[in-house]
Amino acid sequence: MPHITTFIYSEETKNTPNNKLNVINPLNVFRPAFVPGMFSFSVTFGVIGIDVTEKGHTVRIKFSSSDKRDEPIIDTEDLSLENIPSETATLPPNLRGIMGSLDFRNVVMRAEGEYFTEIFVDGDKLGEYPIYVLAGDQG
């Protein structure tokens, strides 16, 4: 059964030339200059219990405010994961998986408060991760 092993919000992520993922400036709170306003961020997550080298899978990410659970701000729909080379292919099947990272740019934050990201694999919700949004310019 797949499950999330890692989840982090950050300012951004970058792949290095040797195919390593750098998470830049991890965040516990989003501090856009103004709310309402726009904010850019990345989510990075790890999932084990899926083998993307042998069988296709889907991943879906939703980002919502806590007061609008029926209307996500971001919904990636199903992203296909098929025949992806993986360093985990030599591991036992229950330890095989992926590290994923998605950048979201200029996301509209309409109000301060709690927001959350949901991660789905093959249609099953594996986790929900909250983060608080607070205006950074209090002057």
PDB file of C-alpha atoms in Angstrom:
ATOM      1  CA  MET A   1       0.000   0.000   0.000  1.00  0.00           C
ATOM      2  CA  PRO A   2       1.534   3.358  -1.000  1.00  0.00           C
ATOM      3  CA  HIS A   3       2.140   5.970   1.676  1.00  0.00           C
ATOM      4  CA  ILE A   4       3.754   9.386   2.028  1.00  0.00           C
ATOM      5  CA  THR A   5       7.205   9.346   3.622  1.00  0.00           C
ATOM      6  CA  THR A   6       8.173  12.991   3.105  1.00  0.00           C
ATOM      7  CA  PHE A   7       6.331  16.277   2.630  1.00  0.00           C
ATOM      8  CA  ILE A   8       7.682  19.828   2.675  1.00  0.00           C
ATOM      9  CA  TYR A   9       6.662  23.294   1.528  1.00  0.00           C
ATOM     10  CA  SER A  10       9.498  25.488   0.235  1.00  0.00           C
ATOM     11  CA  GLU A  11      10.256  28.651  -1.675  1.00  0.00           C
ATOM     12  CA  GLU A  12      11.360  26.601  -4.687  1.00  0.00           C
ATOM     13  CA  THR A  13      13.090  23.431  -5.831  1.00  0.00           C
ATOM     14  CA  LYS A  14      15.777  22.920  -8.455  1.00  0.00           C
ATOM     15  CA  ASN A  15      17.273  19.885 -10.134  1.00  0.00           C
ATOM     16  CA  THR A  16      21.066  19.864 -10.257  1.00  0.00           C
ATOM     17  CA  PRO A  17      23.036  18.702 -13.321  1.00  0.00           C
ATOM     18  CA  ASN A  18      23.663  15.341 -11.608  1.00  0.00           C
ATOM     19  CA  ASN A  19      19.893  14.807 -11.151  1.00  0.00           C
ATOM     20  CA  LYS A  20      19.722  15.711  -7.459  1.00  0.00           C
ATOM     21  CA  LEU A  21      16.779  17.669  -6.072  1.00  0.00           C
ATOM     22  CA  ASN A  22      17.560  20.797  -4.054  1.00  0.00           C
ATOM     23  CA  VAL A  23      14.827  22.108  -1.766  1.00  0.00           C
ATOM     24  CA  ILE A  24      15.407  25.845  -1.336  1.00  0.00           C
ATOM     25  CA  ASN A  25      14.223  27.675   1.789  1.00  0.00           C
ATOM     26  CA  PRO A  26      11.781  25.278   3.490  1.00  0.00           C
ATOM     27  CA  LEU A  27       8.697  27.090   4.831  1.00  0.00           C
ATOM     28  CA  ASN A  28       6.502  26.601   7.912  1.00  0.00           C
ATOM     29  CA  VAL A  29       4.323  29.638   7.088  1.00  0.00           C
ATOM     30  CA  PHE A  30       3.606  31.437   3.822  1.00  0.00           C
ATOM     31  CA  ARG A  31       4.304  35.192   4.181  1.00  0.00           C
ATOM     32  CA  PRO A  32       3.169  36.952   1.000  1.00  0.00           C
ATOM     33  CA  ALA A  33       3.766  40.715   1.117  1.00  0.00           C
ATOM     34  CA  PHE A  34       0.018  41.354   0.960  1.00  0.00           C
ATOM     35  CA  VAL A  35      -3.175  39.360   1.399  1.00  0.00           C
ATOM     36  CA  PRO A  36      -5.087  39.250  -0.829  1.00  0.00           C
ATOM     37  CA  GLY A  37      -2.141  38.774  -3.125  1.00  0.00           C
ATOM     38  CA  MET A  38      -0.059  36.224  -5.004  1.00  0.00           C
ATOM     39  CA  PHE A  39       2.578  33.846  -3.672  1.00  0.00           C
ATOM     40  CA  SER A  40       4.885  31.287  -5.290  1.00  0.00           C
ATOM     41  CA  PHE A  41       5.962  28.061  -3.602  1.00  0.00           C
ATOM     42  CA  SER A  42       6.906  24.427  -4.145  1.00  0.00           C
ATOM     43  CA  VAL A  43       5.722  21.185  -2.629  1.00  0.00           C
ATOM     44  CA  THR A  44       8.051  18.205  -2.378  1.00  0.00           C
ATOM     45  CA  PHE A  45       6.846  14.757  -1.400  1.00  0.00           C
ATOM     46  CA  GLY A  46       8.050  11.186  -1.236  1.00  0.00           C
ATOM     47  CA  VAL A  47       5.875   8.106  -1.752  1.00  0.00           C
ATOM     48  CA  ILE A  48       6.903   4.505  -1.223  1.00  0.00           C
ATOM     49  CA  GLY A  49       4.934   1.395  -2.067  1.00  0.00           C
ATOM     50  CA  ILE A  50       4.619   2.130  -5.798  1.00  0.00           C
ATOM     51  CA  ASP A  51       6.862   0.890  -8.584  1.00  0.00           C
ATOM     52  CA  VAL A  52       6.876   3.338 -11.486  1.00  0.00           C
ATOM     53  CA  THR A  53       9.397   1.288 -13.477  1.00  0.00           C
ATOM     54  CA  GLU A  54       6.974  -1.592 -14.113  1.00  0.00           C
ATOM     55  CA  LYS A  55       3.443  -0.169 -13.933  1.00  0.00           C
ATOM     56  CA  GLY A  56       1.858   3.213 -14.570  1.00  0.00           C
ATOM     57  CA  HIS A  57       0.437   5.258 -11.697  1.00  0.00           C
ATOM     58  CA  THR A  58      -1.187   8.659 -11.282  1.00  0.00           C
ATOM     59  CA  VAL A  59      -0.496  11.480  -8.828  1.00  0.00           C
ATOM     60  CA  ARG A  60      -2.864  14.359  -8.133  1.00  0.00           C
ATOM     61  CA  ILE A  61      -2.199  17.450  -6.002  1.00  0.00           C
ATOM     62  CA  LYS A  62      -4.899  19.775  -4.668  1.00  0.00           C
ATOM     63  CA  PHE A  63      -4.247  23.024  -2.780  1.00  0.00           C
ATOM     64  CA  SER A  64      -7.179  24.674  -0.999  1.00  0.00           C
ATOM     65  CA  SER A  65      -8.104  27.162   1.672  1.00  0.00           C
ATOM     66  CA  SER A  66      -9.762  25.691   4.743  1.00  0.00           C
ATOM     67  CA  ASP A  67     -12.990  27.641   4.136  1.00  0.00           C
ATOM     68  CA  LYS A  68     -13.416  26.497   0.503  1.00  0.00           C
ATOM     69  CA  ARG A  69     -12.815  22.727   0.633  1.00  0.00           C
ATOM     70  CA  ASP A  70     -15.061  22.138  -2.399  1.00  0.00           C
ATOM     71  CA  GLU A  71     -13.144  24.548  -4.655  1.00  0.00           C
ATOM     72  CA  PRO A  72      -9.393  23.905  -4.791  1.00  0.00           C
ATOM     73  CA  ILE A  73      -7.168  26.846  -5.711  1.00  0.00           C
ATOM     74  CA  ILE A  74      -4.886  24.376  -7.518  1.00  0.00           C
ATOM     75  CA  ASP A  75      -5.904  20.999  -8.900  1.00  0.00           C
ATOM     76  CA  THR A  76      -3.342  19.252 -11.085  1.00  0.00           C
ATOM     77  CA  GLU A  77      -5.844  16.564 -12.092  1.00  0.00           C
ATOM     78  CA  ASP A  78      -4.179  13.174 -12.634  1.00  0.00           C
ATOM     79  CA  LEU A  79      -0.508  13.348 -13.621  1.00  0.00           C
ATOM     80  CA  SER A  80       0.697  10.161 -15.271  1.00  0.00           C
ATOM     81  CA  LEU A  81       3.746   8.327 -13.935  1.00  0.00           C
ATOM     82  CA  GLU A  82       4.787   5.665 -16.417  1.00  0.00           C
ATOM     83  CA  ASN A  83       8.076   3.895 -17.080  1.00  0.00           C
ATOM     84  CA  ILE A  84      10.115   6.335 -15.027  1.00  0.00           C
ATOM     85  CA  PRO A  85      13.685   5.167 -14.428  1.00  0.00           C
ATOM     86  CA  SER A  86      14.233   4.872 -10.706  1.00  0.00           C
ATOM     87  CA  GLU A  87      17.159   4.230  -8.412  1.00  0.00           C
ATOM     88  CA  THR A  88      14.714   2.313  -6.205  1.00  0.00           C
ATOM     89  CA  ALA A  89      14.270  -0.550  -8.719  1.00  0.00           C
ATOM     90  CA  THR A  90      16.717  -2.713  -6.768  1.00  0.00           C
ATOM     91  CA  LEU A  91      14.790  -2.293  -3.497  1.00  0.00           C
ATOM     92  CA  PRO A  92      12.069  -4.661  -2.270  1.00  0.00           C
ATOM     93  CA  PRO A  93       8.696  -3.728  -3.861  1.00  0.00           C
ATOM     94  CA  ASN A  94       7.269  -2.239  -0.639  1.00  0.00           C
ATOM     95  CA  LEU A  95      10.215   0.229  -0.494  1.00  0.00           C
ATOM     96  CA  ARG A  96      10.143   1.363  -4.128  1.00  0.00           C
ATOM     97  CA  GLY A  97       8.755   4.792  -4.843  1.00  0.00           C
ATOM     98  CA  ILE A  98       9.243   8.337  -6.042  1.00  0.00           C
ATOM     99  CA  MET A  99      10.253  11.782  -4.894  1.00  0.00           C
ATOM    100  CA  GLY A 100       8.101  14.417  -6.543  1.00  0.00           C
ATOM    101  CA  SER A 101       8.266  18.178  -6.613  1.00  0.00           C
ATOM    102  CA  LEU A 102       5.906  20.702  -8.154  1.00  0.00           C
ATOM    103  CA  ASP A 103       6.371  24.464  -8.383  1.00  0.00           C
ATOM    104  CA  PHE A 104       3.307  26.688  -8.158  1.00  0.00           C
ATOM    105  CA  ARG A 105       3.789  30.287  -9.284  1.00  0.00           C
ATOM    106  CA  ASN A 106       1.651  33.363  -8.533  1.00  0.00           C
ATOM    107  CA  VAL A 107      -1.001  31.474  -6.577  1.00  0.00           C
ATOM    108  CA  VAL A 108      -3.765  33.820  -5.399  1.00  0.00           C
ATOM    109  CA  MET A 109      -4.139  33.909  -1.612  1.00  0.00           C
ATOM    110  CA  ARG A 110      -7.454  35.642  -0.939  1.00  0.00           C
ATOM    111  CA  ALA A 111      -7.338  35.627   2.866  1.00  0.00           C
ATOM    112  CA  GLU A 112      -5.066  34.914   5.780  1.00  0.00           C
ATOM    113  CA  GLY A 113      -5.649  31.575   7.439  1.00  0.00           C
ATOM    114  CA  GLU A 114      -4.981  27.893   7.065  1.00  0.00           C
ATOM    115  CA  TYR A 115      -4.549  26.300   3.657  1.00  0.00           C
ATOM    116  CA  PHE A 116      -3.753  22.677   2.893  1.00  0.00           C
ATOM    117  CA  THR A 117      -2.351  20.370   0.231  1.00  0.00           C
ATOM    118  CA  GLU A 118      -3.842  16.955  -0.492  1.00  0.00           C
ATOM    119  CA  ILE A 119      -1.892  14.221  -2.286  1.00  0.00           C
ATOM    120  CA  PHE A 120      -3.612  11.401  -4.164  1.00  0.00           C
ATOM    121  CA  VAL A 121      -1.964   8.359  -5.767  1.00  0.00           C
ATOM    122  CA  ASP A 122      -4.059   6.235  -8.126  1.00  0.00           C
ATOM    123  CA  GLY A 123      -7.159   8.071  -6.866  1.00  0.00           C
ATOM    124  CA  ASP A 124      -6.514   7.305  -3.177  1.00  0.00           C
ATOM    125  CA  LYS A 125      -5.886  10.205  -0.797  1.00  0.00           C
ATOM    126  CA  LEU A 126      -2.584   9.546   0.966  1.00  0.00           C
ATOM    127  CA  GLY A 127      -2.246  12.717   3.002  1.00  0.00           C
ATOM    128  CA  GLU A 128      -3.287  16.272   3.816  1.00  0.00           C
ATOM    129  CA  TYR A 129      -0.714  18.884   4.855  1.00  0.00           C
ATOM    130  CA  PRO A 130      -1.666  22.266   6.355  1.00  0.00           C
ATOM    131  CA  ILE A 131       0.169  25.588   6.148  1.00  0.00           C
ATOM    132  CA  TYR A 132      -0.806  28.989   7.509  1.00  0.00           C
ATOM    133  CA  VAL A 133      -0.860  32.124   5.310  1.00  0.00           C
ATOM    134  CA  LEU A 134      -0.068  35.427   7.042  1.00  0.00           C
ATOM    135  CA  ALA A 135       0.576  38.774   5.329  1.00  0.00           C
ATOM    136  CA  GLY A 136       4.260  39.677   5.564  1.00  0.00           C
ATOM    137  CA  ASP A 137       3.880  43.454   5.263  1.00  0.00           C
ATOM    138  CA  GLN A 138       2.240  44.521   8.510  1.00  0.00           C
ATOM    139  CA  GLY A 139       3.264  48.177   8.109  1.00  0.00           C
TER     140      GLY A 139
END
